[in-house]
mmCIF file of C-alpha atoms in Angstrom:
data_model
loop_
_atom_site.group_PDB
_atom_site.id
_atom_site.type_symbol
_atom_site.label_atom_id
_atom_site.label_comp_id
_atom_site.label_asym_id
_atom_site.label_seq_id
_atom_site.Cartn_x
_atom_site.Cartn_y
_atom_site.Cartn_z
ATOM 1 C CA UNK N 8 160.942 -49.225 -24.511
ATOM 2 C CA UNK N 9 159.115 -49.664 -27.822
ATOM 3 C CA UNK N 10 156.163 -47.335 -28.270
ATOM 4 C CA UNK N 11 153.288 -47.844 -30.706
ATOM 5 C CA UNK N 12 151.240 -44.932 -32.077
ATOM 6 C CA UNK N 13 148.025 -45.066 -34.126
ATOM 7 C CA UNK N 14 148.687 -42.549 -36.902
ATOM 8 C CA UNK N 15 147.696 -41.210 -40.302
ATOM 9 C CA UNK N 16 151.307 -41.165 -41.566
ATOM 10 C CA UNK N 17 154.776 -42.537 -41.010
ATOM 11 C CA UNK N 18 156.888 -39.793 -39.425
ATOM 12 C CA UNK N 19 157.074 -37.506 -36.380
ATOM 13 C CA UNK N 20 154.767 -34.962 -38.025
ATOM 14 C CA UNK N 21 151.977 -37.462 -38.719
ATOM 15 C CA UNK N 22 148.796 -37.042 -36.697
ATOM 16 C CA UNK N 23 147.546 -39.499 -34.112
ATOM 17 C CA UNK N 24 144.546 -41.345 -35.551
ATOM 18 C CA UNK N 25 141.933 -41.275 -32.782
ATOM 19 C CA UNK N 26 140.674 -44.689 -33.914
ATOM 20 C CA UNK N 27 142.441 -47.796 -32.720
ATOM 21 C CA UNK N 28 141.219 -50.741 -34.827
ATOM 22 C CA UNK N 29 140.784 -48.768 -38.031
ATOM 23 C CA UNK N 30 143.888 -46.581 -37.791
ATOM 24 C CA UNK N 31 145.640 -46.001 -41.133
ATOM 25 C CA UNK N 32 149.121 -46.745 -39.792
ATOM 26 C CA UNK N 33 150.854 -48.076 -36.745
ATOM 27 C CA UNK N 34 154.071 -46.244 -36.000
ATOM 28 C CA UNK N 35 156.664 -47.814 -33.693
ATOM 29 C CA UNK N 36 159.403 -45.826 -31.968
ATOM 30 C CA UNK N 37 162.161 -47.775 -30.289
ATOM 31 C CA UNK N 38 163.577 -45.542 -27.546
ATOM 32 C CA UNK N 39 166.702 -47.673 -27.134
ATOM 33 C CA UNK N 40 167.845 -47.682 -30.746
ATOM 34 C CA UNK N 41 166.067 -44.365 -31.511
ATOM 35 C CA UNK N 42 164.633 -45.864 -34.676
ATOM 36 C CA UNK N 43 161.186 -45.656 -36.141
ATOM 37 C CA UNK N 44 159.241 -48.239 -38.112
ATOM 38 C CA UNK N 45 155.694 -48.398 -39.380
ATOM 39 C CA UNK N 46 153.013 -50.846 -40.426
ATOM 40 C CA UNK N 47 150.534 -49.883 -43.142
ATOM 41 C CA UNK N 48 147.128 -50.808 -41.715
ATOM 42 C CA UNK N 49 144.980 -49.352 -44.495
ATOM 43 C CA UNK N 50 143.846 -52.765 -45.714
ATOM 44 C CA UNK N 51 141.678 -52.775 -42.570
ATOM 45 C CA UNK N 52 139.045 -50.884 -44.565
ATOM 46 C CA UNK N 53 138.189 -54.228 -46.200
ATOM 47 C CA UNK N 54 137.845 -56.004 -42.865
ATOM 48 C CA UNK N 55 134.174 -56.079 -41.890
ATOM 49 C CA UNK N 56 134.489 -57.773 -38.532
ATOM 50 C CA UNK N 57 137.118 -57.766 -35.809
ATOM 51 C CA UNK N 58 139.227 -54.818 -36.960
ATOM 52 C CA UNK N 59 140.228 -54.107 -33.358
ATOM 53 C CA UNK N 60 141.614 -57.562 -32.597
ATOM 54 C CA UNK N 61 143.408 -57.659 -35.970
ATOM 55 C CA UNK N 62 145.157 -54.359 -35.261
ATOM 56 C CA UNK N 63 145.949 -55.542 -31.734
ATOM 57 C CA UNK N 64 147.653 -58.563 -33.267
ATOM 58 C CA UNK N 65 149.989 -56.213 -35.150
ATOM 59 C CA UNK N 66 150.896 -54.426 -31.920
ATOM 60 C CA UNK N 67 151.749 -57.813 -30.432
ATOM 61 C CA UNK N 68 153.738 -58.962 -33.468
ATOM 62 C CA UNK N 69 155.864 -55.799 -33.298
ATOM 63 C CA UNK N 70 156.559 -56.231 -29.614
ATOM 64 C CA UNK N 71 155.529 -52.808 -28.300
ATOM 65 C CA UNK N 72 155.352 -52.155 -24.551
ATOM 66 C CA UNK N 73 153.456 -48.854 -24.782
ATOM 67 C CA UNK N 74 150.495 -47.807 -26.949
ATOM 68 C CA UNK N 75 149.576 -44.178 -27.539
ATOM 69 C CA UNK N 76 146.224 -43.611 -29.237
ATOM 70 C CA UNK N 77 143.123 -41.395 -29.238
ATOM 71 C CA UNK N 78 139.688 -42.641 -28.310
ATOM 72 C CA UNK N 79 140.946 -45.894 -26.892
ATOM 73 C CA UNK N 80 140.389 -49.422 -28.177
ATOM 74 C CA UNK N 81 136.933 -50.992 -28.193
ATOM 75 C CA UNK N 82 135.926 -53.978 -26.102
ATOM 76 C CA UNK N 83 137.175 -56.750 -28.389
ATOM 77 C CA UNK N 84 140.529 -55.088 -28.987
ATOM 78 C CA UNK N 85 140.888 -54.330 -25.283
ATOM 79 C CA UNK N 86 140.464 -58.011 -24.478
ATOM 80 C CA UNK N 87 143.391 -58.860 -26.752
ATOM 81 C CA UNK N 88 145.576 -55.983 -25.588
ATOM 82 C CA UNK N 89 144.875 -57.127 -22.061
ATOM 83 C CA UNK N 90 146.759 -60.354 -22.828
ATOM 84 C CA UNK N 91 149.933 -58.372 -23.523
ATOM 85 C CA UNK N 92 152.352 -56.572 -21.270
ATOM 86 C CA UNK N 93 151.244 -53.240 -22.660
ATOM 87 C CA UNK N 94 150.641 -49.832 -21.140
ATOM 88 C CA UNK N 95 147.895 -47.938 -22.967
ATOM 89 C CA UNK N 96 147.639 -44.131 -23.101
ATOM 90 C CA UNK N 97 144.635 -42.373 -24.657
ATOM 91 C CA UNK N 98 143.540 -38.838 -25.494
ATOM 92 C CA UNK N 99 146.270 -38.082 -28.035
ATOM 93 C CA UNK N 100 143.920 -37.981 -31.042
ATOM 94 C CA UNK N 101 144.803 -35.166 -33.451
ATOM 95 C CA UNK N 102 148.224 -34.429 -31.913
ATOM 96 C CA UNK N 103 151.313 -34.936 -34.031
ATOM 97 C CA UNK N 104 153.361 -37.975 -33.088
ATOM 98 C CA UNK N 105 156.002 -35.628 -31.685
ATOM 99 C CA UNK N 106 153.469 -33.792 -29.523
ATOM 100 C CA UNK N 107 151.960 -37.065 -28.354
ATOM 101 C CA UNK N 108 155.350 -38.491 -27.450
ATOM 102 C CA UNK N 109 156.252 -35.360 -25.470
ATOM 103 C CA UNK N 110 152.865 -35.423 -23.739
ATOM 104 C CA UNK N 111 153.536 -39.033 -22.816
ATOM 105 C CA UNK N 112 156.998 -38.182 -21.460
ATOM 106 C CA UNK N 113 155.479 -35.368 -19.383
ATOM 107 C CA UNK N 114 152.745 -37.627 -17.988
ATOM 108 C CA UNK N 115 150.036 -35.595 -19.704
ATOM 109 C CA UNK N 116 148.210 -38.540 -21.278
ATOM 110 C CA UNK N 117 145.560 -40.561 -19.555
ATOM 111 C CA UNK N 118 146.395 -44.180 -18.907
ATOM 112 C CA UNK N 119 143.761 -46.853 -19.615
ATOM 113 C CA UNK N 120 141.521 -47.963 -22.447
ATOM 114 C CA UNK N 121 138.775 -45.418 -21.904
ATOM 115 C CA UNK N 122 139.057 -41.785 -22.999
ATOM 116 C CA UNK N 123 135.641 -40.845 -21.575
ATOM 117 C CA UNK Q 23 102.422 -68.570 -46.273
ATOM 118 C CA UNK Q 24 105.257 -66.700 -44.589
ATOM 119 C CA UNK Q 25 104.613 -62.994 -44.134
ATOM 120 C CA UNK Q 26 107.461 -60.874 -42.774
ATOM 121 C CA UNK Q 27 106.527 -57.613 -41.092
ATOM 122 C CA UNK Q 28 109.569 -55.411 -41.264
ATOM 123 C CA UNK Q 29 110.552 -51.734 -41.388
ATOM 124 C CA UNK Q 30 113.565 -49.597 -41.833
ATOM 125 C CA UNK Q 31 112.914 -47.271 -38.935
ATOM 126 C CA UNK Q 32 112.294 -48.665 -35.491
ATOM 127 C CA UNK Q 33 109.130 -47.786 -33.617
ATOM 128 C CA UNK Q 34 106.883 -47.526 -36.663
ATOM 129 C CA UNK Q 35 104.430 -50.143 -35.404
ATOM 130 C CA UNK Q 36 105.687 -53.530 -36.617
ATOM 131 C CA UNK Q 37 104.684 -55.280 -33.424
ATOM 132 C CA UNK Q 38 101.335 -53.483 -33.232
ATOM 133 C CA UNK Q 39 100.534 -54.597 -36.769
ATOM 134 C CA UNK Q 40 101.931 -58.124 -36.359
ATOM 135 C CA UNK Q 41 100.095 -58.872 -33.121
ATOM 136 C CA UNK Q 42 96.768 -57.407 -34.209
ATOM 137 C CA UNK Q 43 96.967 -58.990 -37.658
ATOM 138 C CA UNK Q 44 97.842 -62.410 -36.248
ATOM 139 C CA UNK Q 45 95.098 -62.403 -33.633
ATOM 140 C CA UNK Q 46 92.492 -61.074 -36.058
ATOM 141 C CA UNK Q 47 93.427 -63.776 -38.582
ATOM 142 C CA UNK Q 48 93.427 -66.440 -35.857
ATOM 143 C CA UNK Q 49 89.730 -65.784 -35.262
ATOM 144 C CA UNK Q 50 89.039 -67.743 -38.437
ATOM 145 C CA UNK Q 51 92.151 -69.704 -39.434
ATOM 146 C CA UNK Q 52 95.261 -71.397 -38.015
ATOM 147 C CA UNK Q 53 98.050 -68.837 -37.658
ATOM 148 C CA UNK Q 54 101.523 -68.594 -36.162
ATOM 149 C CA UNK Q 55 103.222 -65.422 -35.007
ATOM 150 C CA UNK Q 56 106.993 -65.393 -34.519
ATOM 151 C CA UNK Q 57 108.618 -62.567 -32.609
ATOM 152 C CA UNK Q 58 112.035 -62.497 -34.265
ATOM 153 C CA UNK Q 59 113.115 -59.187 -32.767
ATOM 154 C CA UNK Q 60 115.243 -61.283 -30.445
ATOM 155 C CA UNK Q 61 117.143 -58.352 -28.970
ATOM 156 C CA UNK Q 62 113.951 -56.960 -27.534
ATOM 157 C CA UNK Q 63 110.881 -59.082 -28.229
ATOM 158 C CA UNK Q 64 107.704 -57.406 -26.981
ATOM 159 C CA UNK Q 65 104.857 -59.095 -28.837
ATOM 160 C CA UNK Q 66 104.257 -61.200 -25.741
ATOM 161 C CA UNK Q 67 103.070 -58.125 -23.838
ATOM 162 C CA UNK Q 68 99.914 -58.108 -25.961
ATOM 163 C CA UNK Q 69 99.205 -61.842 -25.952
ATOM 164 C CA UNK Q 70 97.948 -63.590 -22.840
ATOM 165 C CA UNK Q 71 98.363 -67.215 -23.783
ATOM 166 C CA UNK Q 72 99.208 -70.557 -22.291
ATOM 167 C CA UNK Q 73 102.847 -71.598 -22.465
ATOM 168 C CA UNK Q 74 103.425 -74.806 -24.398
ATOM 169 C CA UNK Q 75 107.169 -75.105 -24.312
ATOM 170 C CA UNK Q 76 110.277 -73.271 -23.206
ATOM 171 C CA UNK Q 77 113.749 -74.061 -24.506
ATOM 172 C CA UNK Q 78 117.241 -72.771 -23.942
ATOM 173 C CA UNK Q 79 118.824 -72.238 -27.355
ATOM 174 C CA UNK Q 80 122.511 -72.785 -28.098
ATOM 175 C CA UNK Q 81 125.074 -72.371 -30.784
ATOM 176 C CA UNK Q 82 128.533 -73.859 -31.220
ATOM 177 C CA UNK Q 83 131.780 -71.938 -30.824
ATOM 178 C CA UNK Q 84 135.317 -73.337 -30.785
ATOM 179 C CA UNK Q 85 137.164 -73.865 -27.544
ATOM 180 C CA UNK Q 86 140.954 -73.997 -27.490
ATOM 181 C CA UNK Q 87 142.522 -77.210 -26.266
ATOM 182 C CA UNK Q 88 145.997 -76.041 -25.318
ATOM 183 C CA UNK Q 89 147.398 -79.542 -24.745
ATOM 184 C CA UNK Q 90 146.869 -80.761 -28.314
ATOM 185 C CA UNK Q 91 147.549 -77.422 -30.100
ATOM 186 C CA UNK Q 92 150.688 -77.244 -32.266
ATOM 187 C CA UNK Q 93 150.434 -73.428 -32.629
ATOM 188 C CA UNK Q 94 150.417 -73.626 -36.437
ATOM 189 C CA UNK Q 95 148.104 -70.599 -36.641
ATOM 190 C CA UNK Q 96 145.849 -71.958 -39.408
ATOM 191 C CA UNK Q 97 142.773 -71.179 -37.300
ATOM 192 C CA UNK Q 98 143.644 -67.490 -37.034
ATOM 193 C CA UNK Q 99 144.427 -67.294 -40.766
ATOM 194 C CA UNK Q 100 141.174 -68.866 -41.855
ATOM 195 C CA UNK Q 101 138.817 -66.885 -39.604
ATOM 196 C CA UNK Q 102 137.321 -64.095 -41.703
ATOM 197 C CA UNK Q 103 135.685 -62.605 -38.624
ATOM 198 C CA UNK Q 104 138.969 -62.263 -36.744
ATOM 199 C CA UNK Q 105 137.439 -64.170 -33.872
ATOM 200 C CA UNK Q 106 140.616 -66.200 -33.338
ATOM 201 C CA UNK Q 107 144.037 -64.738 -32.737
ATOM 202 C CA UNK Q 108 147.380 -66.318 -32.132
ATOM 203 C CA UNK Q 109 149.392 -64.342 -29.623
ATOM 204 C CA UNK Q 110 152.748 -66.042 -29.150
ATOM 205 C CA UNK Q 111 151.977 -69.376 -27.527
ATOM 206 C CA UNK Q 112 148.332 -68.599 -26.920
ATOM 207 C CA UNK Q 113 145.242 -68.999 -29.083
ATOM 208 C CA UNK Q 114 142.478 -66.595 -28.115
ATOM 209 C CA UNK Q 115 138.884 -67.256 -29.172
ATOM 210 C CA UNK Q 116 136.401 -64.391 -29.070
ATOM 211 C CA UNK Q 117 132.895 -65.876 -29.032
ATOM 212 C CA UNK Q 118 131.340 -62.418 -29.596
ATOM 213 C CA UNK Q 119 132.935 -62.269 -33.052
ATOM 214 C CA UNK Q 120 132.536 -65.968 -33.914
ATOM 215 C CA UNK Q 121 129.876 -66.749 -36.528
ATOM 216 C CA UNK Q 122 129.924 -70.510 -35.814
ATOM 217 C CA UNK Q 123 131.154 -71.358 -39.320
ATOM 218 C CA UNK Q 124 133.310 -74.268 -38.031
ATOM 219 C CA UNK Q 125 136.196 -73.410 -40.421
ATOM 220 C CA UNK Q 126 138.858 -73.225 -37.701
ATOM 221 C CA UNK Q 127 137.630 -76.357 -36.009
ATOM 222 C CA UNK Q 128 137.438 -78.363 -39.253
ATOM 223 C CA UNK Q 129 140.808 -77.194 -40.569
ATOM 224 C CA UNK Q 130 142.771 -77.583 -37.337
ATOM 225 C CA UNK Q 131 145.240 -80.400 -38.078
ATOM 226 C CA UNK Q 132 145.551 -81.222 -34.375
ATOM 227 C CA UNK Q 133 141.854 -81.199 -33.547
ATOM 228 C CA UNK Q 134 142.604 -78.583 -30.919
ATOM 229 C CA UNK Q 135 139.471 -76.489 -31.502
ATOM 230 C CA UNK Q 136 136.476 -78.676 -30.680
ATOM 231 C CA UNK Q 137 133.114 -76.922 -31.003
ATOM 232 C CA UNK Q 138 131.252 -76.468 -27.740
ATOM 233 C CA UNK Q 139 127.732 -75.325 -26.983
ATOM 234 C CA UNK Q 140 127.221 -71.808 -25.735
ATOM 235 C CA UNK Q 141 123.891 -70.314 -24.663
ATOM 236 C CA UNK Q 142 122.194 -67.961 -27.137
ATOM 237 C CA UNK Q 143 118.930 -67.296 -25.385
ATOM 238 C CA UNK Q 144 115.486 -68.620 -24.620
ATOM 239 C CA UNK Q 145 112.622 -69.621 -26.897
ATOM 240 C CA UNK Q 146 109.047 -69.625 -25.588
ATOM 241 C CA UNK Q 147 106.097 -71.142 -27.374
ATOM 242 C CA UNK Q 148 102.552 -70.105 -26.399
ATOM 243 C CA UNK Q 149 99.137 -71.125 -27.689
ATOM 244 C CA UNK Q 150 95.881 -69.208 -27.736
ATOM 245 C CA UNK Q 151 93.046 -70.751 -29.744
ATOM 246 C CA UNK Q 152 94.194 -71.088 -33.351
ATOM 247 C CA UNK Q 153 97.286 -68.974 -32.698
ATOM 248 C CA UNK Q 154 100.732 -70.350 -31.951
ATOM 249 C CA UNK Q 155 103.026 -67.604 -30.700
ATOM 250 C CA UNK Q 156 106.762 -68.220 -30.579
ATOM 251 C CA UNK Q 157 109.227 -65.671 -29.242
ATOM 252 C CA UNK Q 158 112.935 -65.839 -28.673
ATOM 253 C CA UNK Q 159 115.052 -63.588 -26.552
ATOM 254 C CA UNK Q 160 118.813 -63.249 -26.551
ATOM 255 C CA UNK Q 161 120.649 -63.857 -23.311
ATOM 256 C CA UNK Q 162 121.990 -60.629 -21.796
ATOM 257 C CA UNK Q 163 125.452 -59.930 -23.224
ATOM 258 C CA UNK Q 164 124.929 -62.109 -26.323
ATOM 259 C CA UNK Q 165 124.928 -60.076 -29.525
ATOM 260 C CA UNK Q 166 124.594 -62.799 -32.157
ATOM 261 C CA UNK Q 167 120.953 -62.453 -33.236
ATOM 262 C CA UNK Q 168 121.147 -64.316 -36.563
ATOM 263 C CA UNK Q 169 121.541 -67.891 -35.314
ATOM 264 C CA UNK Q 170 118.736 -67.461 -32.779
ATOM 265 C CA UNK Q 171 116.443 -66.071 -35.481
ATOM 266 C CA UNK Q 172 117.241 -69.000 -37.779
ATOM 267 C CA UNK Q 173 116.627 -71.530 -35.017
ATOM 268 C CA UNK Q 174 113.334 -69.890 -34.048
ATOM 269 C CA UNK Q 175 112.117 -70.095 -37.649
ATOM 270 C CA UNK Q 176 113.219 -73.735 -37.750
ATOM 271 C CA UNK Q 177 111.439 -74.516 -34.488
ATOM 272 C CA UNK Q 178 108.172 -73.016 -35.714
ATOM 273 C CA UNK Q 179 108.398 -74.902 -39.000
ATOM 274 C CA UNK Q 180 108.607 -78.220 -37.211
ATOM 275 C CA UNK Q 181 106.347 -77.478 -34.222
ATOM 276 C CA UNK Q 182 103.639 -75.287 -35.785
ATOM 277 C CA UNK Q 183 102.899 -76.917 -39.157
ATOM 278 C CA UNK Q 184 99.821 -76.420 -41.308
ATOM 279 C CA UNK Q 185 99.273 -72.712 -40.676
ATOM 280 C CA UNK Q 186 97.480 -70.496 -43.178
ATOM 281 C CA UNK Q 187 99.848 -67.702 -42.237
ATOM 282 C CA UNK Q 188 103.096 -67.473 -40.352
ATOM 283 C CA UNK Q 189 103.585 -63.824 -39.448
ATOM 284 C CA UNK Q 190 107.094 -62.774 -38.556
ATOM 285 C CA UNK Q 191 107.631 -59.700 -36.429
ATOM 286 C CA UNK Q 192 111.120 -58.730 -37.641
ATOM 287 C CA UNK Q 193 113.852 -56.610 -36.076
ATOM 288 C CA UNK Q 194 114.087 -53.013 -37.340
ATOM 289 C CA UNK Q 195 116.806 -51.801 -39.680
ATOM 290 C CA UNK Q 196 118.499 -53.548 -42.586
ATOM 291 C CA UNK Q 197 121.127 -55.602 -40.796
ATOM 292 C CA UNK Q 198 121.966 -59.319 -41.020
ATOM 293 C CA UNK Q 199 119.248 -60.011 -38.452
ATOM 294 C CA UNK Q 200 116.630 -58.519 -40.797
ATOM 295 C CA UNK Q 201 117.940 -60.545 -43.733
ATOM 296 C CA UNK Q 202 117.720 -63.726 -41.669
ATOM 297 C CA UNK Q 203 114.168 -62.941 -40.627
ATOM 298 C CA UNK Q 204 113.013 -62.161 -44.179
ATOM 299 C CA UNK Q 205 115.138 -64.167 -46.625
ATOM 300 C CA UNK Q 206 112.717 -67.095 -47.051
ATOM 301 C CA UNK Q 207 109.518 -65.087 -46.553
ATOM 302 C CA UNK Q 208 106.875 -65.239 -49.289
ATOM 303 C CA UNK Q 209 105.875 -61.623 -48.811
ATOM 304 C CA UNK Q 210 107.122 -58.606 -46.895
ATOM 305 C CA UNK Q 211 104.984 -55.880 -45.347
ATOM 306 C CA UNK Q 212 107.021 -52.768 -44.590
ATOM 307 C CA UNK Q 213 105.620 -50.549 -41.859
ATOM 308 C CA UNK Q 214 106.561 -46.890 -41.918
ATOM 309 C CA UNK Q 215 105.357 -43.498 -40.783
ATOM 310 C CA UNK Q 216 104.795 -40.418 -42.957
ATOM 311 C CA UNK Q 217 107.839 -38.472 -41.739
ATOM 312 C CA UNK Q 218 111.218 -37.683 -43.330
ATOM 313 C CA UNK Q 219 112.871 -40.236 -41.027
ATOM 314 C CA UNK Q 220 110.241 -42.845 -41.872
ATOM 315 C CA UNK Q 221 110.716 -42.191 -45.581
ATOM 316 C CA UNK Q 222 114.496 -42.359 -45.420
ATOM 317 C CA UNK Q 223 114.562 -45.699 -43.653
ATOM 318 C CA UNK Q 224 111.712 -47.075 -45.751
ATOM 319 C CA UNK Q 225 113.938 -46.407 -48.771
ATOM 320 C CA UNK Q 226 116.731 -48.458 -47.223
ATOM 321 C CA UNK Q 227 114.353 -51.291 -46.392
ATOM 322 C CA UNK Q 228 112.859 -51.314 -49.899
ATOM 323 C CA UNK Q 229 116.339 -51.464 -51.413
ATOM 324 C CA UNK Q 230 117.263 -54.357 -49.106
ATOM 325 C CA UNK Q 231 114.114 -56.323 -49.918
ATOM 326 C CA UNK Q 232 114.639 -55.762 -53.640
ATOM 327 C CA UNK Q 233 118.081 -57.309 -53.270
ATOM 328 C CA UNK Q 234 116.379 -60.328 -51.745
ATOM 329 C CA UNK Q 235 113.825 -60.301 -54.579
ATOM 330 C CA UNK Q 236 110.845 -60.027 -52.235
ATOM 331 C CA UNK Q 237 107.364 -58.948 -53.258
ATOM 332 C CA UNK Q 238 106.242 -56.293 -50.815
ATOM 333 C CA UNK Q 239 103.643 -53.784 -49.740
ATOM 334 C CA UNK Q 240 103.778 -50.748 -47.457
ATOM 335 C CA UNK Q 241 101.623 -49.955 -44.449
ATOM 336 C CA UNK Q 242 101.675 -46.378 -43.202
ATOM 337 C CA UNK Q 243 101.129 -45.892 -39.509
ATOM 338 C CA UNK Q 244 100.245 -42.649 -37.697
ATOM 339 C CA UNK Q 245 98.703 -41.181 -40.824
ATOM 340 C CA UNK Q 246 98.132 -37.489 -40.252
ATOM 341 C CA UNK Q 247 101.553 -36.543 -38.931
ATOM 342 C CA UNK Q 248 104.422 -35.472 -41.174
ATOM 343 C CA UNK Q 249 103.788 -35.029 -44.898
ATOM 344 C CA UNK Q 250 102.845 -36.802 -48.142
ATOM 345 C CA UNK Q 251 106.360 -37.717 -49.215
ATOM 346 C CA UNK Q 252 106.014 -41.389 -48.245
ATOM 347 C CA UNK Q 253 102.855 -41.702 -50.358
ATOM 348 C CA UNK Q 254 104.572 -40.009 -53.292
ATOM 349 C CA UNK Q 255 107.584 -42.275 -52.890
ATOM 350 C CA UNK Q 256 105.393 -45.409 -52.903
ATOM 351 C CA UNK Q 257 103.653 -44.175 -56.026
ATOM 352 C CA UNK Q 258 106.851 -43.472 -57.914
ATOM 353 C CA UNK Q 259 108.398 -46.781 -56.815
ATOM 354 C CA UNK Q 260 105.182 -48.648 -57.660
ATOM 355 C CA UNK Q 261 104.862 -49.999 -54.148
ATOM 356 C CA UNK Q 262 101.304 -50.886 -53.167
ATOM 357 C CA UNK Q 263 100.092 -49.166 -49.997
ATOM 358 C CA UNK Q 264 97.975 -51.732 -48.194
ATOM 359 C CA UNK Q 265 96.931 -49.785 -45.174
ATOM 360 C CA UNK Q 266 96.914 -46.363 -43.541
ATOM 361 C CA UNK Q 267 96.441 -46.401 -39.804
ATOM 362 C CA UNK Q 268 95.272 -43.114 -38.350
ATOM 363 C CA UNK Q 269 97.276 -41.238 -35.730
ATOM 364 C CA UNK Q 270 94.910 -41.434 -32.751
ATOM 365 C CA UNK Q 271 95.455 -40.902 -29.086
ATOM 366 C CA UNK Q 272 93.200 -43.827 -28.157
ATOM 367 C CA UNK Q 273 95.411 -46.206 -30.171
ATOM 368 C CA UNK Q 274 98.491 -45.017 -28.308
ATOM 369 C CA UNK Q 275 96.665 -45.395 -24.997
ATOM 370 C CA UNK Q 276 95.584 -48.970 -25.765
ATOM 371 C CA UNK Q 277 99.110 -49.800 -26.872
ATOM 372 C CA UNK Q 278 100.602 -48.320 -23.712
ATOM 373 C CA UNK Q 279 98.316 -50.565 -21.641
ATOM 374 C CA UNK Q 280 99.395 -53.642 -23.613
ATOM 375 C CA UNK Q 281 95.944 -54.080 -25.166
ATOM 376 C CA UNK Q 282 94.905 -55.098 -28.665
ATOM 377 C CA UNK Q 283 93.750 -52.244 -30.879
ATOM 378 C CA UNK Q 284 91.337 -53.808 -33.372
ATOM 379 C CA UNK Q 285 88.621 -54.942 -30.941
ATOM 380 C CA UNK Q 286 88.218 -51.347 -29.740
ATOM 381 C CA UNK Q 287 89.037 -49.047 -32.661
ATOM 382 C CA UNK Q 288 86.895 -49.524 -35.711
ATOM 383 C CA UNK Q 289 89.053 -47.476 -38.094
ATOM 384 C CA UNK Q 290 92.006 -49.649 -37.166
ATOM 385 C CA UNK Q 291 90.019 -52.865 -37.616
ATOM 386 C CA UNK Q 292 88.886 -51.805 -41.097
ATOM 387 C CA UNK Q 293 92.465 -51.251 -42.236
ATOM 388 C CA UNK Q 294 93.511 -54.544 -40.672
ATOM 389 C CA UNK Q 295 90.763 -56.473 -42.467
ATOM 390 C CA UNK Q 296 91.678 -54.835 -45.721
ATOM 391 C CA UNK Q 297 95.286 -55.980 -45.270
ATOM 392 C CA UNK Q 298 94.036 -59.519 -44.596
ATOM 393 C CA UNK Q 299 91.968 -59.369 -47.764
ATOM 394 C CA UNK Q 300 95.027 -58.269 -49.733
ATOM 395 C CA UNK Q 301 96.940 -61.202 -48.271
ATOM 396 C CA UNK Q 302 94.159 -63.593 -49.259
ATOM 397 C CA UNK Q 303 94.416 -62.378 -52.840
ATOM 398 C CA UNK Q 304 98.151 -63.141 -53.104
ATOM 399 C CA UNK Q 305 99.048 -66.042 -55.367
ATOM 400 C CA UNK Q 306 99.653 -69.151 -53.297
ATOM 401 C CA UNK Q 307 102.607 -71.370 -54.011
ATOM 402 C CA UNK Q 308 101.957 -75.086 -53.862
#
């Protein structure tokens, strides 16, 4: 399983960025090969419209099956993510990637696009 | 002459001023009033007039034709609004983000993104004596105000010609919708209230209108509440203050019943007439 995290850095100690579309980085952990990769998303600051869908595209291009994030994607991003075979977990904002991954393994994260 | 009635802050009295000003002016001259606050037009509450025309307004957005698409992805690359994405073998169009610029449709080598009409909202045109009143309202769920505002202005230009004044009741704020409602106006009246919030948003509106190079004046509503900071600001920025409407319970009561203010409140009528006089003294372009 390949897991995507919205983060402010590129390793296990980075924090989960609560924002989806405007996250600084996307971090991908491949559970099979136990390898980590990342995508620098900081150029999104220059994107005025459709940040959510653009970030969703990067999740798709990297072939993740699980997304772990904070507040949950907005409506436009959710419509794109909905087209993918992707399980979304929210409520991990502020955790380290390690904490968020463990919370996910222990079923402590809420599934869905809405963290309300 | 096109007069935009705008504000930074919402709820300062744009509609109250626009409706009363337009109807007062229409007692003696041909006038049009456009309600361009298309997300929530409410000028019509105060105007009991005969409907002349009703139209459903549209704009064009691309629609994906899967059969002719070669999946080259040019459409997604060219869209600066990220309204088109290519996900594997699928092209997804998001009309909510589309600004109808046609770039994807024009550049598609396979012609797989023809533009199709989608409903924006409804325009209604009323007439009462010398007044033509045109309002547009976005369809529920549609968030693209700009094209509807532009089309409403265009409609009034062709259907209500020869007016001494075209008053435009603009949306609040300083967003694209406000720019569209004001960009070709000859003069802008900014309505504010003498409070810190009113002052803050007036500052934003003034800055926006200066970018557009608009001549403008300020009208202060609910004079008597808050403080003098708005007056001091106008003085230091050399902004003419054209009117000061008093904060009176009877005005609020008339408003809440959907009635005009000027026929019943003399202090209000005086300020209104003084604003009309100021407008009359503006230089007229040929």
